[in-house]
GROMACS .gro file of C-alpha atoms in nm:
model
  315
    1MET     CA    1   0.000   0.000   0.000
    2ASN     CA    2   0.115   0.346  -0.078
    3LEU     CA    3   0.268   0.514   0.226
    4THR     CA    4   0.092   0.840   0.151
    5SER     CA    5  -0.270   0.935   0.159
    6ARG     CA    6  -0.465   0.919  -0.165
    7ARG     CA    7  -0.564   1.278  -0.103
    8THR     CA    8  -0.356   1.528  -0.299
    9LEU     CA    9  -0.331   1.898  -0.354
   10LEU     CA   10  -0.386   2.029  -0.705
   11SER     CA   11  -0.289   2.391  -0.683
   12SER     CA   12  -0.061   2.677  -0.761
   13VAL     CA   13  -0.004   2.743  -0.392
   14ALA     CA   14   0.353   2.614  -0.402
   15ALA     CA   15   0.472   2.896  -0.624
   16ALA     CA   16   0.359   3.151  -0.371
   17ALA     CA   17   0.459   2.940  -0.071
   18ALA     CA   18   0.815   2.919  -0.196
   19THR     CA   19   0.858   3.285  -0.118
   20LEU     CA   20   0.673   3.297   0.214
   21PRO     CA   21   0.704   3.083   0.528
   22LEU     CA   22   0.333   3.118   0.591
   23LEU     CA   23   0.042   3.212   0.370
   24ASN     CA   24  -0.331   3.176   0.344
   25ASP     CA   25  -0.468   2.945   0.078
   26LEU     CA   26  -0.626   3.226  -0.119
   27ALA     CA   27  -0.979   3.154  -0.237
   28GLY     CA   28  -0.933   2.793  -0.130
   29ASN     CA   29  -0.713   2.697  -0.425
   30GLY     CA   30  -0.493   2.406  -0.333
   31GLY     CA   31  -0.731   2.161  -0.173
   32THR     CA   32  -0.883   1.967  -0.460
   33ALA     CA   33  -0.883   1.593  -0.408
   34ALA     CA   34  -0.738   1.362  -0.667
   35ALA     CA   35  -0.959   1.156  -0.892
   36ALA     CA   36  -1.127   0.881  -0.694
   37GLY     CA   37  -0.941   0.553  -0.673
   38PRO     CA   38  -1.083   0.221  -0.551
   39ALA     CA   39  -1.381   0.267  -0.325
   40GLU     CA   40  -1.297   0.330   0.039
   41PHE     CA   41  -1.504   0.217   0.335
   42ALA     CA   42  -1.807   0.433   0.408
   43SER     CA   43  -1.749   0.420   0.784
   44ASN     CA   44  -1.535   0.259   1.050
   45ALA     CA   45  -1.826   0.031   1.133
   46ALA     CA   46  -1.832  -0.093   0.773
   47LEU     CA   47  -1.457  -0.155   0.778
   48TYR     CA   48  -1.461  -0.331   1.114
   49SER     CA   49  -1.746  -0.562   1.014
   50SER     CA   50  -1.582  -0.657   0.683
   51GLY     CA   51  -1.505  -1.025   0.661
   52ASP     CA   52  -1.195  -0.955   0.452
   53TYR     CA   53  -1.004  -0.745   0.704
   54VAL     CA   54  -0.949  -0.863   1.059
   55GLU     CA   55  -0.855  -0.661   1.366
   56GLY     CA   56  -0.506  -0.750   1.486
   57VAL     CA   57  -0.418  -0.899   1.148
   58HIS     CA   58  -0.485  -0.626   0.894
   59TRP     CA   59  -0.562  -0.330   1.118
   60MET     CA   60  -0.569  -0.225   1.482
   61ARG     CA   61  -0.675   0.060   1.709
   62ARG     CA   62  -0.500   0.211   2.008
   63PHE     CA   63  -0.652   0.474   2.232
   64ARG     CA   64  -0.668   0.619   2.579
   65CYS     CA   65  -0.957   0.820   2.714
   66GLY     CA   66  -0.980   0.993   3.050
   67VAL     CA   67  -0.616   1.062   3.131
   68PRO     CA   68  -0.610   1.150   3.503
   69GLY     CA   69  -0.587   1.521   3.562
   70THR     CA   70  -0.705   1.797   3.788
   71LEU     CA   71  -0.809   2.153   3.722
   72ASN     CA   72  -0.644   2.372   3.981
   73ASP     CA   73  -0.532   2.729   3.938
   74TYR     CA   74  -0.205   2.718   4.129
   75ALA     CA   75  -0.178   3.097   4.107
   76LYS     CA   76  -0.449   3.099   4.374
   77ASP     CA   77  -0.312   2.802   4.568
   78PRO     CA   78  -0.244   2.914   4.926
   79SER     CA   79   0.032   2.655   4.955
   80ALA     CA   80   0.229   2.816   4.671
   81THR     CA   81   0.571   2.928   4.791
   82ALA     CA   82   0.645   3.179   4.517
   83PRO     CA   83   0.491   3.527   4.526
   84LEU     CA   84   0.156   3.528   4.350
   85SER     CA   85   0.284   3.799   4.119
   86LEU     CA   86   0.530   3.547   3.972
   87LEU     CA   87   0.271   3.279   3.905
   88THR     CA   88   0.037   3.241   3.612
   89SER     CA   89  -0.281   3.042   3.577
   90ALA     CA   90  -0.241   2.675   3.493
   91PRO     CA   91  -0.338   2.562   3.143
   92VAL     CA   92  -0.660   2.365   3.105
   93ARG     CA   93  -0.518   2.035   2.983
   94SER     CA   94  -0.794   1.914   2.753
   95THR     CA   95  -0.656   1.845   2.403
   96ALA     CA   96  -0.682   1.506   2.232
   97ILE     CA   97  -0.429   1.387   1.973
   98ILE     CA   98  -0.558   1.159   1.698
   99ALA     CA   99  -0.426   0.983   1.387
  100PRO     CA  100  -0.717   0.847   1.180
  101HIS     CA  101  -0.492   0.691   0.914
  102GLY     CA  102  -0.189   0.561   1.099
  103GLY     CA  103   0.032   0.259   1.052
  104GLY     CA  104   0.129   0.215   0.689
  105LEU     CA  105  -0.157   0.422   0.547
  106GLU     CA  106  -0.015   0.768   0.621
  107ALA     CA  107   0.324   0.666   0.751
  108GLY     CA  108   0.471   0.856   1.042
  109THR     CA  109   0.141   0.978   1.186
  110THR     CA  110   0.130   0.695   1.442
  111GLU     CA  111   0.472   0.788   1.578
  112LEU     CA  112   0.382   1.157   1.589
  113CYS     CA  113   0.051   1.084   1.760
  114LEU     CA  114   0.205   0.880   2.043
  115THR     CA  115   0.485   1.132   2.094
  116LEU     CA  116   0.254   1.434   2.101
  117ALA     CA  117   0.019   1.250   2.339
  118GLY     CA  118   0.311   1.208   2.579
  119TYR     CA  119   0.384   0.837   2.534
  120ASP     CA  120   0.670   0.626   2.402
  121ARG     CA  121   0.654   0.487   2.049
  122ALA     CA  122   0.544   0.139   2.151
  123GLU     CA  123   0.523  -0.146   1.905
  124PRO     CA  124   0.178  -0.241   1.771
  125GLY     CA  125  -0.014  -0.452   2.017
  126THR     CA  126   0.172  -0.319   2.320
  127GLU     CA  127   0.068  -0.058   2.575
  128PRO     CA  128   0.250   0.273   2.531
  129LYS     CA  129   0.422   0.397   2.847
  130PRO     CA  130   0.405   0.760   2.960
  131ASP     CA  131   0.705   0.970   2.863
  132THR     CA  132   0.825   1.093   3.201
  133VAL     CA  133   1.166   1.208   3.079
  134THR     CA  134   1.113   1.452   2.792
  135PRO     CA  135   1.053   1.813   2.901
  136GLY     CA  136   0.713   1.931   2.783
  137ALA     CA  137   0.570   1.581   2.745
  138VAL     CA  138   0.215   1.591   2.883
  139GLN     CA  139  -0.003   1.279   2.881
  140ARG     CA  140  -0.315   1.334   2.676
  141ASP     CA  141  -0.607   1.135   2.544
  142TYR     CA  142  -0.529   0.983   2.205
  143TRP     CA  143  -0.681   0.761   1.938
  144MET     CA  144  -0.519   0.595   1.636
  145PHE     CA  145  -0.639   0.367   1.360
  146GLU     CA  146  -0.342   0.177   1.217
  147THR     CA  147  -0.305  -0.048   0.915
  148LEU     CA  148  -0.076  -0.350   0.941
  149THR     CA  149   0.028  -0.347   0.577
  150ALA     CA  150   0.253  -0.653   0.581
  151SER     CA  151  -0.051  -0.879   0.612
  152LEU     CA  152  -0.293  -0.709   0.374
  153PRO     CA  153  -0.450  -0.945   0.119
  154ALA     CA  154  -0.451  -0.871  -0.253
  155PRO     CA  155  -0.618  -0.697  -0.418
  156VAL     CA  156  -0.604  -0.434  -0.149
  157LYS     CA  157  -0.903  -0.215  -0.079
  158PRO     CA  158  -0.788   0.104   0.093
  159LEU     CA  159  -0.845   0.068   0.468
  160HIS     CA  160  -0.929   0.436   0.471
  161VAL     CA  161  -1.231   0.606   0.622
  162THR     CA  162  -1.258   0.979   0.565
  163SER     CA  163  -1.246   1.194   0.878
  164THR     CA  164  -1.605   1.310   0.821
  165ASN     CA  165  -1.726   0.948   0.815
  166CYS     CA  166  -1.536   0.838   1.124
  167ASP     CA  167  -1.776   0.665   1.364
  168ASP     CA  168  -1.527   0.473   1.576
  169PRO     CA  169  -1.671   0.465   1.931
  170ALA     CA  170  -1.331   0.523   2.092
  171ALA     CA  171  -1.255   0.817   1.862
  172LEU     CA  172  -1.591   0.974   1.944
  173ALA     CA  173  -1.528   0.923   2.317
  174VAL     CA  174  -1.175   1.064   2.303
  175CYS     CA  175  -1.271   1.376   2.110
  176GLY     CA  176  -1.597   1.420   2.299
  177ASN     CA  177  -1.408   1.404   2.629
  178ASN     CA  178  -1.187   1.701   2.538
  179LEU     CA  179  -1.230   2.069   2.465
  180TYR     CA  180  -0.987   2.061   2.170
  181ALA     CA  181  -0.819   1.812   1.938
  182VAL     CA  182  -0.532   1.792   1.690
  183SER     CA  183  -0.545   1.536   1.408
  184LEU     CA  184  -0.242   1.417   1.213
  185HIS     CA  185  -0.266   1.325   0.846
  186GLY     CA  186  -0.044   1.265   0.545
  187PHE     CA  187  -0.080   1.376   0.186
  188LYS     CA  188   0.121   1.406  -0.135
  189PRO     CA  189   0.089   1.741  -0.314
  190ASP     CA  190   0.022   1.693  -0.685
  191ASP     CA  191   0.159   2.036  -0.766
  192ALA     CA  192   0.491   1.962  -0.591
  193PRO     CA  193   0.530   1.593  -0.494
  194LEU     CA  194   0.869   1.656  -0.332
  195ALA     CA  195   0.760   1.958  -0.129
  196LYS     CA  196   0.796   1.959   0.248
  197ARG     CA  197   0.460   2.111   0.336
  198ILE     CA  198   0.222   2.146   0.629
  199LEU     CA  199  -0.141   2.229   0.553
  200ILE     CA  200  -0.325   2.354   0.863
  201GLY     CA  201  -0.704   2.325   0.873
  202GLY     CA  202  -0.992   2.266   1.110
  203ARG     CA  203  -1.257   2.481   1.278
  204ASP     CA  204  -1.053   2.613   1.572
  205GLN     CA  205  -0.914   2.934   1.428
  206ARG     CA  206  -0.724   3.034   1.741
  207LEU     CA  207  -0.549   2.697   1.758
  208ILE     CA  208  -0.470   2.721   1.386
  209ARG     CA  209  -0.304   3.060   1.438
  210ASN     CA  210  -0.107   2.930   1.735
  211LEU     CA  211   0.014   2.634   1.531
  212ALA     CA  212   0.117   2.849   1.235
  213LYS     CA  213   0.314   3.083   1.461
  214ALA     CA  214   0.481   2.797   1.648
  215PHE     CA  215   0.591   2.618   1.330
  216ASP     CA  216   0.765   2.932   1.212
  217GLU     CA  217   0.927   2.996   1.549
  218HIS     CA  218   1.058   2.639   1.569
  219GLY     CA  219   1.220   2.645   1.226
  220LEU     CA  220   0.954   2.476   1.015
  221ASN     CA  221   0.986   2.743   0.748
  222ALA     CA  222   1.205   2.836   0.454
  223SER     CA  223   1.520   2.776   0.659
  224LEU     CA  224   1.446   2.402   0.641
  225GLY     CA  225   1.269   2.420   0.308
  226VAL     CA  226   0.927   2.377   0.471
  227GLU     CA  227   0.610   2.549   0.349
  228VAL     CA  228   0.333   2.614   0.600
  229VAL     CA  229  -0.007   2.677   0.443
  230VAL     CA  230  -0.323   2.779   0.627
  231ALA     CA  231  -0.612   2.627   0.432
  232GLY     CA  232  -0.868   2.865   0.290
  233ALA     CA  233  -1.240   2.830   0.355
  234ALA     CA  234  -1.308   2.662   0.020
  235ALA     CA  235  -1.008   2.426   0.023
  236GLU     CA  236  -1.084   2.056  -0.018
  237LEU     CA  237  -0.860   1.963   0.273
  238ASN     CA  238  -0.947   2.247   0.507
  239GLY     CA  239  -1.091   2.015   0.771
  240ASP     CA  240  -1.370   2.251   0.877
  241ASP     CA  241  -1.663   2.014   0.834
  242PRO     CA  242  -1.846   1.985   1.168
  243ASP     CA  243  -1.863   1.608   1.110
  244ASN     CA  244  -1.484   1.582   1.084
  245ILE     CA  245  -1.380   1.375   1.386
  246VAL     CA  246  -1.127   1.641   1.492
  247ASN     CA  247  -1.412   1.891   1.530
  248ARG     CA  248  -1.632   1.661   1.737
  249THR     CA  249  -1.495   1.801   2.059
  250ARG     CA  250  -1.675   1.971   2.346
  251THR     CA  251  -1.614   2.305   2.173
  252GLY     CA  252  -1.707   2.173   1.828
  253ALA     CA  253  -1.363   2.260   1.692
  254GLY     CA  254  -1.013   2.125   1.642
  255ALA     CA  255  -0.710   2.160   1.416
  256GLN     CA  256  -0.609   1.929   1.130
  257LEU     CA  257  -0.244   1.895   1.028
  258GLU     CA  258  -0.177   1.754   0.682
  259THR     CA  259   0.194   1.675   0.644
  260SER     CA  260   0.343   1.595   0.306
  261THR     CA  261   0.519   1.266   0.238
  262GLU     CA  262   0.857   1.432   0.197
  263LEU     CA  263   0.828   1.620   0.526
  264ARG     CA  264   0.740   1.302   0.711
  265ARG     CA  265   1.022   1.120   0.534
  266ALA     CA  266   1.261   1.395   0.644
  267MET     CA  267   1.167   1.338   1.010
  268PHE     CA  268   1.298   0.981   1.027
  269GLY     CA  269   1.643   0.835   0.975
  270ARG     CA  270   1.473   0.537   0.812
  271PHE     CA  271   1.117   0.572   0.685
  272GLY     CA  272   1.049   0.236   0.519
  273SER     CA  273   0.875   0.043   0.797
  274GLY     CA  274   0.703   0.098   1.128
  275SER     CA  275   0.998  -0.055   1.309
  276ASP     CA  276   1.235   0.182   1.130
  277ARG     CA  277   1.023   0.483   1.217
  278ARG     CA  278   0.987   0.388   1.582
  279LYS     CA  279   1.364   0.360   1.618
  280THR     CA  280   1.479   0.655   1.409
  281ALA     CA  281   1.234   0.939   1.478
  282GLY     CA  282   1.449   1.250   1.485
  283VAL     CA  283   1.769   1.054   1.416
  284ALA     CA  284   1.993   1.186   1.139
  285SER     CA  285   2.095   0.961   0.852
  286GLU     CA  286   2.238   0.993   0.501
  287THR     CA  287   1.887   1.007   0.358
  288ALA     CA  288   1.752   1.239   0.630
  289PRO     CA  289   2.041   1.454   0.753
  290ASP     CA  290   1.809   1.713   0.910
  291ALA     CA  291   1.579   1.463   1.080
  292PRO     CA  292   1.645   1.608   1.429
  293ALA     CA  293   1.548   1.958   1.317
  294HIS     CA  294   1.237   1.841   1.129
  295TRP     CA  295   1.114   1.601   1.399
  296ASN     CA  296   1.195   1.814   1.701
  297GLY     CA  297   1.074   2.130   1.531
  298PHE     CA  298   0.738   1.974   1.451
  299VAL     CA  299   0.687   1.810   1.791
  300ASP     CA  300   0.802   2.112   1.990
  301ALA     CA  301   0.590   2.347   1.780
  302VAL     CA  302   0.270   2.148   1.827
  303ARG     CA  303   0.335   2.112   2.200
  304GLU     CA  304   0.393   2.484   2.239
  305ALA     CA  305   0.091   2.578   2.029
  306VAL     CA  306  -0.136   2.346   2.226
  307ASP     CA  307   0.001   2.476   2.555
  308ARG     CA  308  -0.064   2.836   2.450
  309HIS     CA  309  -0.413   2.742   2.334
  310GLU     CA  310  -0.493   2.572   2.664
  311ARG     CA  311  -0.382   2.886   2.847
  312GLY     CA  312  -0.628   3.092   2.643
  313LEU     CA  313  -0.358   3.274   2.449
  314ALA     CA  314  -0.381   3.381   2.086
  315ALA     CA  315  -0.104   3.416   1.830
   0.00000   0.00000   0.00000
């Protein structure tokens, strides 16, 4: 199965993006889907009940809902030792991280999802452990659908359910349990197949602005050959449909991050298999010499943007 999504961008955005680290997708140009390929599943329920594809053999899900947490404004905590003037209100930790097309379908999104949710990159079928070492790693609710491509029968029907048709009970619970959400996707731009590009969409405009600012501040810009595009209202991949699983939060909004194949490839020392990606995320190699900058820049930017958003700040 192709390691990229079947969704593509057909646009002239790249010509403008090459000169700017951030731009709006003017008039929505740049989000037209490619011609339809083989029929995809109409829903997760349809996929899961298919007799041809078996959970644990061809696909799997991993999720966590209800990460323990408390809401306490430590700036008003009488036990605080620092002067109140030096303290700020605690962020409201309520952001889910999801990857609707993980595993081999949109390669790299599984590893990004687990990392951003504050867990280690555990092998399929194993329980991810909380990352208690990395600064800024906060445990969050997460949900992933993953294809296990090595065991897919032929001919392969894409194990792909569009985000607007996602009816996975765990995904609905995870997003519905949180105020906000960030979804991770992959795509291959038709206008520039080798472009390193991030397309930011969704309904949460404040989170979108925070993400765009953070990507630029963490080096995901022209300095690394990365184009950051904020999807216009009419763009095919703008992710603003209320039925999109990322927007089915308690606020009715989230942010969708479409990352191009070449950007995801640049994040890993070896990109060819899930095992390679788990071991080499952010590790430099001959084929990905700037993997640390691409991986760390992306992860740190999303973490910072989400933190700002949960504090009520705007870019």
